[in-house]
XYZ file of C-alpha atoms in Angstrom:
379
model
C 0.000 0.000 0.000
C 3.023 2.650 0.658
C 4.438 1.742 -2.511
C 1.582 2.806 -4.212
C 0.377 6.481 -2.633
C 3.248 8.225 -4.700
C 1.126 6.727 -7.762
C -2.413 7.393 -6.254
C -0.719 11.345 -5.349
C 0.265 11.467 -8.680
C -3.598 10.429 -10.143
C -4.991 13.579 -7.623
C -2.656 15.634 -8.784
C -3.862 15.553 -12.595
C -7.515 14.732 -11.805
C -8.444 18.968 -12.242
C -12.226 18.404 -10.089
C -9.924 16.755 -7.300
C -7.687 19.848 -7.316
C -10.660 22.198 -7.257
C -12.520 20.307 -4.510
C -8.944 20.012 -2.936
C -8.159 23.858 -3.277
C -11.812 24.956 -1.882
C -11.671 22.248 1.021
C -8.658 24.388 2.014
C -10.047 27.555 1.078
C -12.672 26.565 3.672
C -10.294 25.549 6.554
C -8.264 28.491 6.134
C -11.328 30.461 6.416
C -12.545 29.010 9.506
C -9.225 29.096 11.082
C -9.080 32.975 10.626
C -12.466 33.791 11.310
C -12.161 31.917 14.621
C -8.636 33.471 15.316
C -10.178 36.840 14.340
C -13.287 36.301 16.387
C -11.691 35.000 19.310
C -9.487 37.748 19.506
C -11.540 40.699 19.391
C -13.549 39.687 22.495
C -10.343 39.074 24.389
C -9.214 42.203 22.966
C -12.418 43.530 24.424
C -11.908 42.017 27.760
C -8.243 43.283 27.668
C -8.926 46.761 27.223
C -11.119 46.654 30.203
C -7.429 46.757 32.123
C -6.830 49.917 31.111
C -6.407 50.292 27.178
C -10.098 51.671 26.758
C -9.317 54.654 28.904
C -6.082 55.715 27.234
C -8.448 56.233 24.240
C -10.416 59.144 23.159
C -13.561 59.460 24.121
C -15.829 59.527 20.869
C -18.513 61.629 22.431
C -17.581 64.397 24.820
C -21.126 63.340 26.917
C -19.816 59.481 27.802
C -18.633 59.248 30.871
C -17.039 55.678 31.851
C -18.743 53.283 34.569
C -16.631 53.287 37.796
C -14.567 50.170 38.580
C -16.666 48.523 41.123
C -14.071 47.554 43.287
C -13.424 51.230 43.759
C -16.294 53.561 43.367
C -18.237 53.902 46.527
C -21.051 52.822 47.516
C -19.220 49.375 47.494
C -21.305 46.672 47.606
C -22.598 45.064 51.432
C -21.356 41.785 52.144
C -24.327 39.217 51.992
C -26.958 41.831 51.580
C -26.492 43.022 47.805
C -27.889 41.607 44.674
C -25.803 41.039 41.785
C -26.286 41.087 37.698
C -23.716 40.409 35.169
C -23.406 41.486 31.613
C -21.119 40.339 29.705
C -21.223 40.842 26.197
C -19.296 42.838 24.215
C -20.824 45.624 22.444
C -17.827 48.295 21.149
C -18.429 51.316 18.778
C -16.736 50.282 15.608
C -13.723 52.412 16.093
C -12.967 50.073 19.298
C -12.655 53.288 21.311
C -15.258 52.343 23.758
C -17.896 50.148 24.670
C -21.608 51.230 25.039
C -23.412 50.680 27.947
C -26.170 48.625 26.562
C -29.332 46.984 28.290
C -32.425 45.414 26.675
C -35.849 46.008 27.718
C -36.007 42.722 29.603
C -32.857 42.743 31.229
C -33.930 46.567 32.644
C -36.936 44.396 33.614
C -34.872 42.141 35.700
C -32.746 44.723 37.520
C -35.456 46.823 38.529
C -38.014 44.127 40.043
C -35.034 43.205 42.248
C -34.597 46.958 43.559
C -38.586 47.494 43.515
C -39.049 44.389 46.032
C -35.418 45.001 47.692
C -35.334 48.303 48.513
C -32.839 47.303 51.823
C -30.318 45.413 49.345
C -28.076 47.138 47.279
C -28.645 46.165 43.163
C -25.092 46.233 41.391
C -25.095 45.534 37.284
C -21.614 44.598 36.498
C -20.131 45.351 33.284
C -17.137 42.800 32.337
C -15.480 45.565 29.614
C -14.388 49.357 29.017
C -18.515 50.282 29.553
C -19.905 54.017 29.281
C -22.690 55.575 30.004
C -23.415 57.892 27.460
C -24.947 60.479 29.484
C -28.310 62.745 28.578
C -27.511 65.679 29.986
C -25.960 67.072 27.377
C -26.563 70.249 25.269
C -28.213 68.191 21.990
C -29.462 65.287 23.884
C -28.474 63.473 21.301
C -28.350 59.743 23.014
C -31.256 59.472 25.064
C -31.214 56.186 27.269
C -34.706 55.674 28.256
C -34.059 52.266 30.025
C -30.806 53.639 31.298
C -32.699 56.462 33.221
C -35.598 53.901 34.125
C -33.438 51.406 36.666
C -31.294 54.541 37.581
C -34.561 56.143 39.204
C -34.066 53.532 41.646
C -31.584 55.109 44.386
C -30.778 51.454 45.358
C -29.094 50.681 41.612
C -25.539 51.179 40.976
C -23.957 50.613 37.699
C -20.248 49.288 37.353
C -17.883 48.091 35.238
C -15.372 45.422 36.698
C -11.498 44.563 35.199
C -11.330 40.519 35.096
C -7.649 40.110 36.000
C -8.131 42.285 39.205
C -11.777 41.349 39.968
C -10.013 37.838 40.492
C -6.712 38.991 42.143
C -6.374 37.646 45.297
C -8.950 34.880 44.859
C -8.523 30.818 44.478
C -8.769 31.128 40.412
C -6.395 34.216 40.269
C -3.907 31.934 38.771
C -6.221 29.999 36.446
C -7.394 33.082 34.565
C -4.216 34.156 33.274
C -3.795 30.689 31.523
C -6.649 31.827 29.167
C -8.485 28.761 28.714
C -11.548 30.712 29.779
C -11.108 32.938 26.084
C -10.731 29.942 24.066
C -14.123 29.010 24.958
C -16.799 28.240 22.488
C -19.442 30.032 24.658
C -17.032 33.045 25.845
C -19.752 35.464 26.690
C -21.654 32.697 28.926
C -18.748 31.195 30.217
C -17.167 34.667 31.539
C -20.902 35.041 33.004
C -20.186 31.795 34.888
C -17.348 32.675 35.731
C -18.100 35.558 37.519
C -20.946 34.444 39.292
C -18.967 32.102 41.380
C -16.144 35.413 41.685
C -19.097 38.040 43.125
C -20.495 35.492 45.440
C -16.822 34.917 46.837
C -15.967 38.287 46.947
C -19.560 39.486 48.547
C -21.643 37.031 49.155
C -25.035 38.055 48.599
C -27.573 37.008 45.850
C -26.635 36.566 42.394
C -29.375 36.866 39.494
C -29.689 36.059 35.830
C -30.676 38.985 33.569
C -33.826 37.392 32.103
C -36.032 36.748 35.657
C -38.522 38.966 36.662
C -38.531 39.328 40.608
C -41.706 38.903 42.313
C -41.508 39.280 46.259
C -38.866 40.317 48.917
C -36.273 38.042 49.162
C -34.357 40.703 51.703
C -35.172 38.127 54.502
C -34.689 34.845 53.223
C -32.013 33.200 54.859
C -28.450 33.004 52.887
C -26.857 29.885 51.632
C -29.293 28.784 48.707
C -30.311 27.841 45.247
C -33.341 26.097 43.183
C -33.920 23.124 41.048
C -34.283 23.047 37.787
C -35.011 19.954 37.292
C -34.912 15.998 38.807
C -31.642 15.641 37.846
C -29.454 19.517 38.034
C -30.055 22.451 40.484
C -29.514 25.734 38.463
C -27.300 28.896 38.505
C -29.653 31.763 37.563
C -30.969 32.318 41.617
C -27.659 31.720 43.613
C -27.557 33.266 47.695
C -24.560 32.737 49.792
C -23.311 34.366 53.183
C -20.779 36.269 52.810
C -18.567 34.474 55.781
C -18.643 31.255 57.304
C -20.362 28.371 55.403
C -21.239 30.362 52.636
C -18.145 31.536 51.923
C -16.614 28.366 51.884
C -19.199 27.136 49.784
C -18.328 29.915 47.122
C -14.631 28.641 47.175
C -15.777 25.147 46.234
C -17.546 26.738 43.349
C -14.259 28.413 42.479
C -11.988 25.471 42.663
C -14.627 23.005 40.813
C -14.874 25.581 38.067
C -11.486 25.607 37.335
C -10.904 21.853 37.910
C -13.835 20.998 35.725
C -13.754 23.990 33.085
C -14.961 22.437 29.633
C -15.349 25.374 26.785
C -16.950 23.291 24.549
C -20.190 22.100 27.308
C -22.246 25.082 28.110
C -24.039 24.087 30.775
C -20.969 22.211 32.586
C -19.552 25.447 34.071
C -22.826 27.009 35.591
C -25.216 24.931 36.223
C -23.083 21.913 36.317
C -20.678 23.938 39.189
C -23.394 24.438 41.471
C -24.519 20.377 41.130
C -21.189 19.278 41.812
C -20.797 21.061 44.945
C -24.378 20.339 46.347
C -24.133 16.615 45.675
C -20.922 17.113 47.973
C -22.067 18.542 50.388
C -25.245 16.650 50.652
C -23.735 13.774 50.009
C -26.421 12.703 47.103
C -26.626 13.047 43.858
C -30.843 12.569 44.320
C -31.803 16.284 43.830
C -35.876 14.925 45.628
C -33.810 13.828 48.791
C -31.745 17.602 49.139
C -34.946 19.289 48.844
C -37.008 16.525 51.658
C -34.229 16.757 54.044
C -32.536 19.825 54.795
C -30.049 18.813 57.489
C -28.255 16.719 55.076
C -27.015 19.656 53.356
C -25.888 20.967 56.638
C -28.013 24.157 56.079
C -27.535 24.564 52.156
C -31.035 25.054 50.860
C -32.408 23.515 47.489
C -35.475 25.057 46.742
C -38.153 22.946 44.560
C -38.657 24.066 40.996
C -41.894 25.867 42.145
C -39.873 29.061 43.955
C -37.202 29.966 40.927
C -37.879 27.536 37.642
C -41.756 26.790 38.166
C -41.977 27.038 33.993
C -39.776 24.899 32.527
C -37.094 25.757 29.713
C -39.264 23.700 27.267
C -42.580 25.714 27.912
C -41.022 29.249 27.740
C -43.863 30.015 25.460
C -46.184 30.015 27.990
C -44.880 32.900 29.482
C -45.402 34.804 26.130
C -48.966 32.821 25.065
C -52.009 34.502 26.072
C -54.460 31.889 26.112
C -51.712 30.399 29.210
C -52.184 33.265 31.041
C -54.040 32.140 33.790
C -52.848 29.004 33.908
C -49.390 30.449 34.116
C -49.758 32.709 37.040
C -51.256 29.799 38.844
C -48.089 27.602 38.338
C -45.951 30.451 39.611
C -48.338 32.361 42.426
C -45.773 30.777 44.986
C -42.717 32.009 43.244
C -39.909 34.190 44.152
C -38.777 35.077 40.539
C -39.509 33.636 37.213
C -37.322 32.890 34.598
C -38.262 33.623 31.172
C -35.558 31.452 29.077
C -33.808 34.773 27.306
C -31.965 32.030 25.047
C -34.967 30.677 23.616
C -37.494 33.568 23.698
C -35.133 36.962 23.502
C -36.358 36.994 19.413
C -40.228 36.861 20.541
C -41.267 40.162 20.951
C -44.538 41.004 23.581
C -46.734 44.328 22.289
C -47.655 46.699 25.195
C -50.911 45.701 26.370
C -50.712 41.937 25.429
C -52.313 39.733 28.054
C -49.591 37.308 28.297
C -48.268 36.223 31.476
C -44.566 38.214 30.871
C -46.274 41.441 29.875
C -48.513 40.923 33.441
C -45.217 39.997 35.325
C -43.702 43.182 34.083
C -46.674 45.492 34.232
C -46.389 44.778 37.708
C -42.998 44.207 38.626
C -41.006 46.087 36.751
C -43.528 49.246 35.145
C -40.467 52.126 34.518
C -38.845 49.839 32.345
C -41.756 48.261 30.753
C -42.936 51.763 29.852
C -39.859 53.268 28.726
C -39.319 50.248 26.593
C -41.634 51.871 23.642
C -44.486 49.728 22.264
C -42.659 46.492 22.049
C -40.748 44.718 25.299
């Protein structure tokens, strides 16, 4: 057989639709190659300049002013009795001078129901990159921030931006960041969420939040050191609480060291969700999510909540938050809840009209009505 590939090469060679095919399958690889180079790059490039490049720039508008580094600007957060959001995208003006500060309807949504019913805690939105806030004070007005000014009504909201590589200085997975396996991820922008979920709670304690919930009660005196299921088999990471001492600080390290230890870039779910499992089925000592929830001592005073307090609609019937005919039946399944979480990565491209009688435009009418008004006739 290795006698004969110089004559098979030979055959390729002068075979001219091999060559093509040949020359376009390489066309293609080279291609993908660059484009994932390329894309790779710019959003560590992005989270780069959030050390310090961004602000050696010119500012492109003379009204943005830059988001204070939250581990300086006071008021600092309060251990254990702050609320925490992440974003993490990137969203730069195409001259890479800065970043815009940038919030949908729905996450404005989520950030204010957590400072309408928690008007004791502290609400910090963290901004992993160079953010601004283009201001609208100035003399033309000329970028006017509705949603912005909406959550910013609320004295308990504070907007910050945070630099990765300090944010992490001084903590358990310090070391691990600057290996940058956590930019070669296929999921950067949800891993870097992840990631810094785990970060905050070590840093603060305090309750973390995902950006697509909707807050329905006063979780200000609900005892720390607790998260929900979502489902018979995985708690989830989108309603984390942990003390910011004792237990629940330890509990936040073992979230730190198993994310590190475990860190896949190509499983989405393994560095959230999958973090949070891990620890609680070592610390209860179970892997049976029904026997956490039935007997709290085993988890030595780590709640699970049942799916009925965070996840009470399932990712696979998102739709009913957005259907009006499940209205009713909706609120029913949820009248017990805490917050409920309306699947952003399913139904972010299903727009709700002001007015509609679905169970999310209810939830917001309600719960969140600055932003749901300032958001303009669609949310």
């Amino acid at each position: 057989m290795l006698l004969r590939l110089p004559i098979l090469a030979a055959r390729f060679l002068h075979n001219g639709r091999l060559r093509l095919l040949f020359g376009i399958l390489i066309l293609v690889l080279v291609g993908s190659i660059a484009y994932t180079y390329t894309w790779q790059n710019d959003n560590y490039l992005c989270f780069m300049e959030g050390q310090g490049m961004a602000t050696q720039a010119p500012v492109a508008d003379a009204d943005a002013t830059p988001l204070e580094d939250v581990l300086l600007a006071e008021p600092k957060p309060t251990p254990g009795r702050s609320i925490f959001f992440h974003e993490t995208s990137c969203h730069q003006t195409e001259n890479k001078q800065f970043e815009k500060l940038k919030l949908t309807a729905r996450q404005a949504c989520a950030i204010e129901s957590a400072a309408l019913h928690n008007p004791n805690f502290k609400v910090f939105v963290l901004f992993a990159g160079p953010t601004y806030r283009i201001s609208t004070v100035g003399r033309n007005n000329s970028h006017p921030q509705p949603l912005v000014d909406a959550i910013l009504s609320y004295s308990n909201v504070h907007l910050r931006r945070l630099n990765l590589w300090s944010y992490a200085a001084g903590t358990p997975i310090e070391e691990w960041l600057k290996d940058g396996r956590l930019f070669r991820s296929s999921y950067l922008f949800s891993h870097i969420s992840d990631f810094l979920r785990y970060l905050t709670l070590y840093r603060y304690g305090g309750l973390y939040l995902d950006m697509d919930v909707v807050v329905l009660r006063n979780m200000e005196e609900v005892p720390p050191n607790y998260t929900g299921a979502e489902s018979n088999t995985h708690l989830a990471a989108g309603v984390i609480s942990l003390a910011a001492t004792g237990f629940g600080h330890e509990i936040a390290e073992s979230c730190l060291r198993d994310f590190q230890y475990n860190f896949n870039g190509r499983d989405w779910g393994n560095n959230g969700p999958g973090v949070i499992t891990r620890v609680a089925q070592k610390i209860c000592g179970t892997k049976d999510i029904a026997v956490m929830q039935e007997d709290p001592k085993r988890c030595l005073g780590f709640k699970v909540f049942g799916r009925g307090a965070f996840y009470a609609v399932p990712w696979k019937k998102w739709r009913d938050f957005f259907e009006p005919e499940k209205l009713e039946e909706t609120l029913a399944r949820c009248k017990d809840s805490y917050v409920v979480h309306v699947w952003n990565k399913h139904s972010s491209s299903l727009l709700i009209k002001q007015g509609s009688k679905s169970a999310y435009a209810k939830y917001a009418e309600q719960n969140c009505p600055r932003a749901y008004k300032a958001a303009g006739e669609y949310f």
